[in-house]
Amino acid sequence: MNTTQNLCKTLLQNPSSVKSKSQAKQLHAQILRTSLSSPSLLSTILSIYSNLNLLHDSLLIFNSLPSPPTILAWKSIIRCYTSHGLFLHSLSFFIQMLASGKYPDHNVFPSVLKSCTLMKDLRFGESVHGCIIRLGMGFDLYTCNALMNMYSKFWSLEEGGVQRFCDSKMLGGIPEPREIGKCSNSHDLPCELDERIAGIDQNGDLNQMSNILYQVNTYKKVFDEGKTSDVYSKKEKESYYLGSLRKVFEMMPKRDIVSWNTVIAGNAQNGMHEDALMMVREMGNADLRPDSFTLSSVLPIFAEYVNLLKGKEIHGYAIRNGYDADVFIGSSLIDMYAKCTRVDDSCRVFYMLPQHDGISWNSIIAGCVQNGMFDEGLKFFQQMLVAKIKPNHVSFSSIMPACAHLTTLHLGKQLHGCIIRSRFDSNVFIASALVDMYAKCGNIRTARWIFDKMELYDMVSWTAMIMGYALHGHAYDAISLFKRMEVEGVKPNYVAFMAVLTACSHAGLVDEAWKYFNSMTQDYRIIPGLEHYAAVADLLGRVGRLEEAYEFISDMHIEPTGSVWSTLLAACRVHKNIELAEKVSKKLFTVDPENIGAYVLLSNIYSAAGRWKDARKLRIAMRDKGMKKKPACSWIEIKNKVHAFVAGDKSHPYYDRINEALKVLLEQMEREGYVPDTTEVLHDVEEEQKRYLLCSHSERLAITFGIISTPAGTTIRVTKNLRVCVDCHTATKFISKIVGREIVVRDNSRFHHFKDGKCSCGDFW
DNA sequence: ATAGGGTTAG
């Protein structure tokens, strides 16, 4: 024997020592050359190819085997199919292997179970479990770990068989298996499978057999009762599959760290938080210390419970054990700190990571956006692109709310373009975020267009659209969508009721609002929150039922905040009820003494009533307390550029032209019958001056700029950060009539559509 | 054979 042959022999005796494709090829060639190509040697080469994940080469050998494939050949090809994502092929070869009379061993089950899991075919997986038990493999460590993984994923397997038939594109370039067999309906297979392996029980030990039968009966319960698993509720399925998961775990004679991590993750992800945490403690009794997998399963629990203390404890443990550079733990930590509103700490963790993958980028982006740090979120998104990490569907649904809140339509549109090109536009999360973004940026029609194109609605997508209508004052559209949602069996939640109540309040629909408020508490058992109370109180105030609103707020089962009282105070201003306004202010100043808006509001109410002394007293009190009202500001986006108008600021390059246009506009408005409502302006100002002061309100400057800078017929969108005042509302109606185009004013995320001298929300503004 | 991120909110 020469040295080459010796080398070949050593390599063949230890196949896992072959580390490269070229080495494997050389070995293959040597064997063919020396005509030593016995089926067993070829199988060894096949297993080497399979180890190196070379599906094409593995199949070439497999299909040319002179005699029936050996166990090793079957195992190798099955594993290779699984790791290539060709799960159907993997399972079909598994069936063919059984059909050819070979008994599967403990090496093959992990691959087969992984295929079942990733194909979302739990029923097939359960049958394989039956097979495992009958073959006495129910005690193998790796097999049990794979089984537990399958059961822990039951929630993501719900749809069942969605990916059953693999993407045919994946088959390109790969030789077809010689015979796929009868695998067109994988649900028929288990029976055949059971028959084939029935014989094995005869040789089993009696004790073990009764044990096995007990297990088989337990696992097959669902099917023996003649029910499909769809009959069971989600809750029942949850306990059923979690039960299977735990049973496997309990039956295991030996458990390693992977077993513990799998059972912990399974419980943690299915809401059994306490059990998961208990198991982490129990793990210590088995002399196993939590590793990076354990920690990243446990951290999301503390993120959900907003338990900063426990989260920090885990962070400390991670640092002490050198896990703090792990991207998985890093992402969990970023998320945990962000959910505890500690975004600074999230950033610190992010910058400490030696490298960032898509998920850690997504975590930091979502962390910023969810905490209202929209500019920072956008900055990270940009940096992610620079780092050449391709944003995925999660990235887009995380960043979209930033555009919605900043009202940056041009950015939102750009992202929408990216989303369409990446084919993410049918994702429910993204579509809902897009609906919200377009609605918040004033394009309610585009929002509806996207909504109508969705194939699937969940509660959030309904709510986003309903809230969109509510904000735009389209109360009836909002209500009809809410009804449709209920008819289609989607249960509204806390936020959905906020949306429909906001819609009612916007349009002055008192009866409807009461109906929904009662339905929420009685039919859906949702405890009303501040937002629901605020919407109803706001509505009662708008329609002028001020005393009722006062009683309603006073009877709330939670302490009303300043914002609830200030909506009533605003209503008192509109309906000119000074007596109640003073009562409300008293309440307001007790809970929220720093509320500048309340002082201004009350002072305006005094002015309007001619009580100049009281108004002045308030202004002086404000000055003494060092409170200074921020000047009103409105902005308008024209050709991707944002123009801001701050009250009293004359620095806009077109200021003079705008003033000219305003003068002309005011004259036309007055000819149409507009009378400036100057009652709230300080009394010591000349009448002509008062007219001018009202005219130069920031939103009117912005609207005028829109009129002179956009082509006729364009909708003008103005974003404002202060409550629209009575005069502004009236004036905008006149302006819309004169210029004959739609004017949309956003005021505290509430939209007012002005057209032909009317406002979409009537007079219930 | 095991782990991390997402949409609606006066």
Coordinates of N, CA and C (backbone and C1' of nucleotides) in Angstrom, one line a residue, chain A residues 145 153 261 269 357 362 392 397 440 748, chain B:
Chain A
N145 N -34.5 16.6 22.1 CA -34.3 18.1 22.0 C -35.0 18.6 20.8
K153 N -42.6 25.3 19.2 CA -42.9 26.3 18.1 C -44.4 26.2 17.6
N261 N -32.5 24.8 27.7 CA -32.8 26.1 27.0 C -34.0 25.9 26.1
Q269 N -41.9 31.8 25.5 CA -42.5 32.3 24.3 C -44.0 32.1 24.3
D357 N -26.0 43.0 13.8 CA -26.7 42.3 12.7 C -28.1 43.0 12.5
N362 N -32.5 46.7 14.3 CA -34.0 46.8 14.5 C -34.3 47.1 15.9
N392 N -35.3 44.9 6.8 CA -36.3 43.9 6.5 C -37.7 44.4 6.9
S397 N -41.5 48.4 9.7 CA -42.6 48.7 10.5 C -42.2 49.4 11.8
K440 N -51.9 60.1 9.2 CA -51.3 61.2 10.1 C -50.7 62.3 9.3
N748 N -52.9 69.4 16.7 CA -52.7 68.4 17.7 C -53.2 67.0 17.2
Chain B
dA1 P -28.8 20.1 13.9 O5' -29.8 20.1 15.1 C5' -31.2 20.2 15.0 C4' -31.8 20.3 16.4 C3' -31.6 21.7 17.0 O3' -32.7 22.5 16.7 C1' -30.9 20.0 18.5
dT2 P -32.5 24.0 16.5 O5' -32.4 24.5 18.0 C5' -33.5 24.4 18.9 C4' -33.2 25.2 20.2 C3' -33.0 26.6 20.0 O3' -34.2 27.3 19.9 C1' -31.5 25.7 21.6
dA3 P -34.5 28.6 19.0 O5' -34.0 29.8 19.9 C5' -34.6 30.0 21.2 C4' -33.9 31.2 21.8 C3' -34.1 32.5 21.1 O3' -35.2 33.2 21.7 C1' -31.8 32.2 21.8
dG4 P -36.1 34.1 20.8 O5' -35.3 35.5 20.8 C5' -35.1 36.2 22.0 C4' -34.4 37.5 21.7 C3' -35.2 38.4 20.7 O3' -36.1 39.3 21.5 C1' -32.9 38.2 20.1
dG5 P -37.5 39.7 21.0 O5' -37.1 40.8 19.9 C5' -36.7 42.1 20.3 C4' -36.6 43.0 19.1 C3' -37.9 43.3 18.5 O3' -38.5 44.4 19.1 C1' -36.3 42.7 16.8
dG6 P -40.1 44.4 19.3 O5' -40.6 44.8 17.9 C5' -40.3 46.0 17.3 C4' -41.1 46.2 16.0 C3' -42.5 46.4 16.3 O3' -42.7 47.8 16.3 C1' -42.2 44.9 14.5
dT7 P -44.0 48.4 17.0 O5' -45.1 48.5 15.9 C5' -44.9 49.2 14.7 C4' -46.1 49.3 13.9 C3' -47.3 49.9 14.6 O3' -47.3 51.3 14.5 C1' -47.9 47.9 13.4
dT8 P -47.6 52.2 15.7 O5' -49.2 52.2 15.8 C5' -50.0 52.6 14.7 C4' -51.4 52.6 15.1 C3' -51.8 53.3 16.3 O3' -52.1 54.7 16.0 C1' -52.8 51.2 16.3
dA9 P -51.4 55.8 16.9 O5' -52.2 55.7 18.2 C5' -53.5 56.2 18.4 C4' -53.8 56.5 19.8 C3' -52.8 57.5 20.4 O3' -53.5 58.4 21.2 C1' -52.7 55.4 21.6
dG10 P -53.5 59.9 20.8 O5' -54.3 60.6 21.9 C5' -54.6 60.0 23.1 C4' -55.8 60.8 23.7 C3' -56.8 61.2 22.6 O3' -58.1 60.9 23.1 C1' -56.2 63.1 24.0

